[in-house]
mmCIF file of C-alpha atoms in Angstrom:
data_model
loop_
_atom_site.group_PDB
_atom_site.id
_atom_site.type_symbol
_atom_site.label_atom_id
_atom_site.label_comp_id
_atom_site.label_asym_id
_atom_site.label_seq_id
_atom_site.Cartn_x
_atom_site.Cartn_y
_atom_site.Cartn_z
ATOM 1 C CA MET C 183 3.533 50.567 17.717
ATOM 2 C CA VAL C 184 5.286 49.281 20.796
ATOM 3 C CA ALA C 185 7.824 51.450 22.617
ATOM 4 C CA PRO C 186 11.271 50.116 22.777
ATOM 5 C CA THR C 187 12.639 48.521 26.055
ATOM 6 C CA PHE C 188 16.423 48.543 25.816
ATOM 7 C CA ALA C 189 16.749 45.433 27.775
ATOM 8 C CA ALA C 190 20.389 44.744 26.556
ATOM 9 C CA ALA C 191 21.700 48.250 27.524
ATOM 10 C CA VAL C 192 24.526 48.495 30.127
ATOM 11 C CA ARG C 193 22.915 50.505 32.875
ATOM 12 C CA LEU C 194 25.192 50.938 35.832
ATOM 13 C CA GLU C 195 22.223 51.695 38.221
ATOM 14 C CA PHE C 196 21.260 47.841 38.117
ATOM 15 C CA LEU C 197 24.723 46.505 38.756
ATOM 16 C CA PRO C 198 26.537 45.791 41.946
ATOM 17 C CA TRP C 199 30.016 47.192 42.215
ATOM 18 C CA PRO C 200 32.130 44.107 40.980
ATOM 19 C CA GLU C 201 30.056 44.155 37.814
ATOM 20 C CA VAL C 202 30.509 47.876 37.455
ATOM 21 C CA GLU C 203 34.266 47.219 37.803
ATOM 22 C CA ARG C 204 34.173 44.519 35.209
ATOM 23 C CA VAL C 205 32.257 46.659 32.800
ATOM 24 C CA ARG C 206 34.693 49.404 33.284
ATOM 25 C CA GLU C 207 37.760 47.097 32.626
ATOM 26 C CA GLU C 208 36.211 45.869 29.550
ATOM 27 C CA LYS C 209 35.192 49.169 27.913
ATOM 28 C CA ASN C 210 36.689 52.109 29.846
ATOM 29 C CA LEU C 211 34.015 54.855 28.684
ATOM 30 C CA LEU C 212 31.328 56.174 30.639
ATOM 31 C CA LEU C 213 28.242 57.639 29.010
ATOM 32 C CA VAL C 214 26.227 60.071 31.176
ATOM 33 C CA PRO C 215 22.851 61.158 30.028
ATOM 34 C CA VAL C 216 21.796 64.819 31.039
ATOM 35 C CA GLY C 217 18.188 65.728 30.785
ATOM 36 C CA ALA C 218 16.023 68.227 32.631
ATOM 37 C CA THR C 219 12.745 68.367 34.737
ATOM 38 C CA GLU C 220 10.730 71.306 33.342
ATOM 39 C CA GLN C 221 7.377 72.173 31.632
ATOM 40 C CA HIS C 222 7.033 70.854 28.118
ATOM 41 C CA GLY C 223 3.830 72.584 27.231
ATOM 42 C CA PRO C 224 0.256 71.159 27.956
ATOM 43 C CA HIS C 225 0.988 67.841 26.198
ATOM 44 C CA LEU C 226 4.353 66.462 27.063
ATOM 45 C CA PRO C 227 5.634 65.264 30.506
ATOM 46 C CA ILE C 228 8.217 67.232 32.559
ATOM 47 C CA ASN C 229 10.781 64.648 32.113
ATOM 48 C CA THR C 230 10.728 64.784 28.362
ATOM 49 C CA ASP C 231 14.450 65.893 28.057
ATOM 50 C CA THR C 232 15.480 63.141 30.464
ATOM 51 C CA VAL C 233 13.622 60.303 28.803
ATOM 52 C CA ILE C 234 14.957 61.357 25.334
ATOM 53 C CA GLY C 235 18.612 61.560 26.724
ATOM 54 C CA GLU C 236 18.396 58.280 28.641
ATOM 55 C CA ARG C 237 16.771 56.263 25.984
ATOM 56 C CA LEU C 238 19.185 57.388 23.346
ATOM 57 C CA CYS C 239 22.097 56.427 25.540
ATOM 58 C CA TRP C 240 20.449 53.069 26.300
ATOM 59 C CA ALA C 241 19.917 52.341 22.638
ATOM 60 C CA ALA C 242 23.565 53.101 21.772
ATOM 61 C CA SER C 243 24.753 50.979 24.660
ATOM 62 C CA GLU C 244 22.889 48.065 23.326
ATOM 63 C CA LYS C 245 24.924 48.378 20.014
ATOM 64 C CA THR C 246 28.381 49.279 21.526
ATOM 65 C CA GLY C 247 28.443 47.833 25.128
ATOM 66 C CA VAL C 248 29.420 51.312 26.492
ATOM 67 C CA ALA C 249 28.300 51.794 30.078
ATOM 68 C CA VAL C 250 25.572 54.272 30.898
ATOM 69 C CA ALA C 251 25.384 55.982 34.250
ATOM 70 C CA PRO C 252 22.109 57.081 35.854
ATOM 71 C CA GLY C 253 20.771 60.068 34.144
ATOM 72 C CA MET C 254 20.941 63.653 35.520
ATOM 73 C CA ALA C 255 17.369 64.793 35.759
ATOM 74 C CA TYR C 256 17.823 68.246 37.498
ATOM 75 C CA SER C 257 19.763 70.840 35.538
ATOM 76 C CA VAL C 258 19.541 74.344 34.195
ATOM 77 C CA SER C 259 16.062 75.153 33.429
ATOM 78 C CA ALA C 260 15.815 78.669 34.615
ATOM 79 C CA GLY C 261 14.895 80.197 31.199
ATOM 80 C CA HIS C 262 11.273 78.607 31.592
ATOM 81 C CA THR C 263 10.586 80.959 34.567
ATOM 82 C CA PRO C 264 8.014 79.891 37.352
ATOM 83 C CA LYS C 265 5.121 80.877 34.981
ATOM 84 C CA TRP C 266 4.234 77.218 34.353
ATOM 85 C CA ALA C 267 4.164 74.374 36.987
ATOM 86 C CA GLY C 268 6.553 71.529 36.763
ATOM 87 C CA THR C 269 9.932 73.261 36.094
ATOM 88 C CA PHE C 270 12.601 72.303 38.889
ATOM 89 C CA THR C 271 15.889 73.890 38.220
ATOM 90 C CA VAL C 272 19.283 74.335 39.719
ATOM 91 C CA GLY C 273 21.481 77.283 39.145
ATOM 92 C CA HIS C 274 24.427 77.330 36.790
ATOM 93 C CA GLU C 275 26.980 77.241 39.536
ATOM 94 C CA ALA C 276 25.305 74.370 41.446
ATOM 95 C CA PHE C 277 25.074 72.382 38.246
ATOM 96 C CA LEU C 278 28.774 73.039 37.286
ATOM 97 C CA ALA C 279 29.636 71.815 40.819
ATOM 98 C CA VAL C 280 27.664 68.561 40.411
ATOM 99 C CA VAL C 281 29.285 67.921 37.030
ATOM 100 C CA ARG C 282 32.723 68.502 38.526
ATOM 101 C CA ASP C 283 32.311 66.369 41.600
ATOM 102 C CA PHE C 284 30.723 63.578 39.506
ATOM 103 C CA THR C 285 33.655 63.554 37.196
ATOM 104 C CA ALA C 286 36.190 63.725 39.886
ATOM 105 C CA TRP C 287 34.526 60.424 41.503
ATOM 106 C CA ALA C 288 34.637 58.802 38.000
ATOM 107 C CA VAL C 289 38.148 59.418 37.716
ATOM 108 C CA ALA C 290 38.822 58.267 41.327
ATOM 109 C CA THR C 291 37.089 55.047 40.572
ATOM 110 C CA GLY C 292 39.113 54.259 37.529
ATOM 111 C CA TRP C 293 37.153 55.759 34.521
ATOM 112 C CA LYS C 294 39.395 57.219 31.936
ATOM 113 C CA ARG C 295 36.915 58.347 29.357
ATOM 114 C CA VAL C 296 33.675 60.249 30.065
ATOM 115 C CA VAL C 297 31.133 61.735 27.758
ATOM 116 C CA PHE C 298 28.069 63.871 28.902
ATOM 117 C CA LEU C 299 25.125 63.174 26.430
ATOM 118 C CA ASN C 300 23.013 66.421 26.736
ATOM 119 C CA ALA C 301 19.331 66.440 25.792
ATOM 120 C CA HIS C 302 18.483 69.981 27.053
ATOM 121 C CA LEU C 303 19.647 72.992 25.243
ATOM 122 C CA GLY C 304 19.894 75.053 28.466
ATOM 123 C CA ASN C 305 22.585 72.825 29.840
ATOM 124 C CA ASP C 306 24.830 73.434 26.898
ATOM 125 C CA ALA C 307 26.973 76.547 28.290
ATOM 126 C CA ALA C 308 27.346 75.232 31.695
ATOM 127 C CA LEU C 309 28.543 71.616 30.536
ATOM 128 C CA ARG C 310 30.877 73.234 28.115
ATOM 129 C CA VAL C 311 32.434 75.248 30.872
ATOM 130 C CA ALA C 312 32.705 72.217 33.175
ATOM 131 C CA VAL C 313 34.554 70.303 30.359
ATOM 132 C CA ASP C 314 36.810 73.075 29.775
ATOM 133 C CA GLN C 315 37.801 73.061 33.426
ATOM 134 C CA LEU C 316 37.881 69.264 33.809
ATOM 135 C CA ARG C 317 40.039 68.479 30.723
ATOM 136 C CA VAL C 318 42.982 70.447 32.213
ATOM 137 C CA LYS C 319 42.430 69.395 35.955
ATOM 138 C CA PHE C 320 42.716 65.797 34.806
ATOM 139 C CA LEU C 321 45.171 66.177 31.932
ATOM 140 C CA GLY C 322 46.642 62.805 30.973
ATOM 141 C CA ARG C 323 44.254 60.904 33.255
ATOM 142 C CA LEU C 324 41.011 61.682 31.604
ATOM 143 C CA GLN C 325 39.572 62.276 28.114
ATOM 144 C CA ILE C 326 36.233 64.028 28.349
ATOM 145 C CA GLY C 327 33.509 65.496 26.053
ATOM 146 C CA VAL C 328 29.983 66.753 25.764
ATOM 147 C CA TRP C 329 27.629 66.083 22.986
ATOM 148 C CA ASN C 330 24.117 67.353 22.429
ATOM 149 C CA SER C 331 21.427 64.872 21.354
ATOM 150 C CA PHE C 332 19.962 67.233 18.809
ATOM 151 C CA THR C 333 23.193 67.957 16.908
ATOM 152 C CA LEU C 334 24.661 64.482 16.914
ATOM 153 C CA GLY C 335 24.789 64.034 13.038
ATOM 154 C CA GLU C 336 23.929 65.763 9.761
ATOM 155 C CA GLY C 337 20.432 66.629 9.371
ATOM 156 C CA ILE C 338 19.300 66.047 12.917
ATOM 157 C CA TRP C 339 19.326 69.612 13.988
ATOM 158 C CA ASP C 340 17.495 70.695 10.956
ATOM 159 C CA GLU C 341 14.753 68.133 11.720
ATOM 160 C CA PHE C 342 14.417 69.584 15.334
ATOM 161 C CA ARG C 343 14.111 73.087 14.056
ATOM 162 C CA SER C 344 11.852 72.213 11.021
ATOM 163 C CA ASP C 345 8.921 74.001 12.746
ATOM 164 C CA ALA C 346 10.663 76.553 14.997
ATOM 165 C CA GLU C 347 14.041 78.009 15.415
ATOM 166 C CA ASP C 348 13.726 78.456 19.235
ATOM 167 C CA LEU C 349 12.223 75.024 19.537
ATOM 168 C CA HIS C 350 10.504 73.485 22.723
ATOM 169 C CA ALA C 351 7.989 70.878 23.021
ATOM 170 C CA ASN C 352 7.786 71.091 19.295
ATOM 171 C CA ARG C 353 7.004 68.534 16.646
ATOM 172 C CA GLY C 354 10.361 66.886 16.852
ATOM 173 C CA GLU C 355 10.331 66.388 20.661
ATOM 174 C CA THR C 356 6.655 65.296 20.342
ATOM 175 C CA ASP C 357 7.575 62.778 17.569
ATOM 176 C CA LEU C 358 10.266 61.281 19.961
ATOM 177 C CA MET C 359 8.029 61.055 22.925
ATOM 178 C CA LEU C 360 5.273 59.430 20.955
ATOM 179 C CA TYR C 361 7.673 56.722 19.853
ATOM 180 C CA LEU C 362 9.679 56.375 23.287
ATOM 181 C CA SER C 363 7.003 57.010 25.888
ATOM 182 C CA PRO C 364 3.488 57.220 24.281
ATOM 183 C CA GLU C 365 1.612 56.671 27.422
ATOM 184 C CA THR C 366 2.921 59.986 28.893
ATOM 185 C CA VAL C 367 1.751 62.130 25.867
ATOM 186 C CA ARG C 368 -1.561 63.992 25.906
ATOM 187 C CA MET C 369 -2.208 64.824 22.249
ATOM 188 C CA GLU C 370 -5.663 65.724 23.084
ATOM 189 C CA ALA C 371 -4.335 68.677 24.908
ATOM 190 C CA VAL C 372 -1.668 69.982 22.420
ATOM 191 C CA VAL C 373 -1.668 73.457 21.343
ATOM 192 C CA ASP C 374 0.609 74.852 18.746
ATOM 193 C CA ASP C 375 2.270 78.206 19.445
ATOM 194 C CA GLU C 376 4.413 80.220 16.998
ATOM 195 C CA ASP C 377 8.105 81.050 17.288
ATOM 196 C CA ARG C 378 8.485 84.770 18.168
ATOM 197 C CA THR C 379 12.200 84.901 18.441
ATOM 198 C CA GLY C 380 12.846 85.656 14.761
ATOM 199 C CA GLY C 381 14.768 88.891 14.164
ATOM 200 C CA THR C 382 15.351 89.670 17.759
ATOM 201 C CA VAL C 383 18.799 90.795 19.105
ATOM 202 C CA PHE C 384 18.203 89.915 22.769
ATOM 203 C CA SER C 385 17.866 86.689 24.573
ATOM 204 C CA TYR C 386 14.404 86.142 26.124
ATOM 205 C CA PRO C 387 13.024 83.642 28.648
ATOM 206 C CA VAL C 388 10.338 81.464 27.452
ATOM 207 C CA ALA C 389 7.689 83.446 29.509
ATOM 208 C CA GLN C 390 8.471 86.328 27.101
ATOM 209 C CA THR C 391 8.029 84.375 23.921
ATOM 210 C CA SER C 392 5.472 81.596 24.384
ATOM 211 C CA LEU C 393 1.828 81.575 25.557
ATOM 212 C CA ASN C 394 1.665 78.037 26.748
ATOM 213 C CA GLY C 395 5.394 76.713 27.139
ATOM 214 C CA VAL C 396 5.337 75.526 23.378
ATOM 215 C CA THR C 397 7.386 76.719 20.429
ATOM 216 C CA GLY C 398 6.518 75.206 17.159
ATOM 217 C CA ARG C 399 3.886 72.775 15.822
ATOM 218 C CA PRO C 400 3.590 69.726 18.204
ATOM 219 C CA SER C 401 0.078 68.894 16.667
ATOM 220 C CA GLU C 402 1.852 67.555 13.658
ATOM 221 C CA GLY C 403 3.844 64.937 15.707
ATOM 222 C CA THR C 404 3.605 61.250 14.907
ATOM 223 C CA ALA C 405 5.445 57.962 16.439
ATOM 224 C CA ASP C 406 6.547 56.990 12.952
ATOM 225 C CA ALA C 407 8.458 60.233 12.544
ATOM 226 C CA GLY C 408 9.862 59.753 16.178
ATOM 227 C CA GLU C 409 11.080 56.295 15.200
ATOM 228 C CA ALA C 410 12.983 57.575 12.098
ATOM 229 C CA LEU C 411 14.430 60.594 13.949
ATOM 230 C CA PHE C 412 15.455 58.436 16.744
ATOM 231 C CA GLY C 413 17.082 55.821 14.491
ATOM 232 C CA LYS C 414 19.192 58.671 13.050
ATOM 233 C CA MET C 415 20.218 59.910 16.426
ATOM 234 C CA VAL C 416 21.121 56.509 17.623
ATOM 235 C CA GLY C 417 23.308 55.750 14.464
ATOM 236 C CA ALA C 418 25.145 59.046 15.120
ATOM 237 C CA LEU C 419 25.775 58.371 18.717
ATOM 238 C CA VAL C 420 27.052 54.873 18.045
ATOM 239 C CA ASP C 421 29.539 56.090 15.536
ATOM 240 C CA LYS C 422 30.907 58.875 17.985
ATOM 241 C CA LEU C 423 31.066 56.201 20.693
ATOM 242 C CA GLU C 424 33.003 53.704 18.705
ATOM 243 C CA ARG C 425 35.554 56.455 17.796
ATOM 244 C CA ALA C 426 35.631 57.584 21.449
ATOM 245 C CA LEU C 427 36.656 54.016 22.513
ATOM 246 C CA VAL C 428 39.862 54.212 20.556
ATOM 247 C CA GLU C 429 40.809 57.778 20.233
ATOM 248 C CA GLU C 430 43.977 59.167 21.811
ATOM 249 C CA PRO C 431 45.222 62.722 21.992
ATOM 250 C CA PRO C 432 46.609 64.008 18.655
ATOM 251 C CA LEU C 433 50.009 64.798 20.224
ATOM 252 C CA PRO C 434 52.083 62.512 22.316
ATOM 253 C CA GLU C 435 52.386 62.712 25.987
ATOM 254 C CA GLY C 436 55.807 64.433 25.932
ATOM 255 C CA GLU C 437 54.227 67.584 24.407
ATOM 256 C CA TRP C 438 51.668 68.250 27.129
ATOM 257 C CA GLU C 439 52.665 66.176 30.332
ATOM 258 C CA GLY C 440 52.944 68.295 33.433
ATOM 259 C CA TYR C 441 50.691 71.163 32.202
ATOM 260 C CA ASP C 442 47.373 70.285 34.356
ATOM 261 C CA PHE C 443 45.966 72.746 36.846
ATOM 262 C CA GLU C 444 42.712 73.715 38.427
ATOM 263 C CA PHE C 445 40.728 76.804 37.866
#
């Protein structure tokens, strides 16, 4: 099986500014992949979440023409602790500041719709706080949202959690990487590790729940399963993007104009 190349995706990092401007005028929606740089067990590369997020956005871009910003590769991964090499994290406040500043520049340069596509569960809380702040700061000038890659459509989350509730470097992520970036996967080094979070009432970092950074059964991973799962994720993302291109606020401007403010 040959990994997909996504040659037709609208990737802004490859375009000079006049072409970026043209793309923005044609379809004013900016898709921003958000990944992480963190340990993914002894068999997956530390860019796993970034690869999954970027490839998903590129595949959806091929089908919709929506512009994709360069991926955010450094984010909130502190829950992995320094126990294993390869994790490079920023704090919640720093990540929030980056998302806010990035979005402010997007608005200043003419983007009116921005979606963050998040492929790392540890980013979810900070991204939702950022969106909550930005949607009122730029009220009437920006429509903004955050979607998680693993909950994009019906059944996708169930597939990710099929071998572990508190998943990480599990079968689902291994399936995807065997399809998207097989040369970076070390299946000869894979070691399964059970989910120890069932029934707990507190939140624990990975060092307190996993022996090797894995939670689940990655040994069962296959490229064929990754292709099938990726196809479901792409279809769900394309559906959301097509709706995002035309959606307007449910109430007319007269009901909410003048109520913007900054936290």
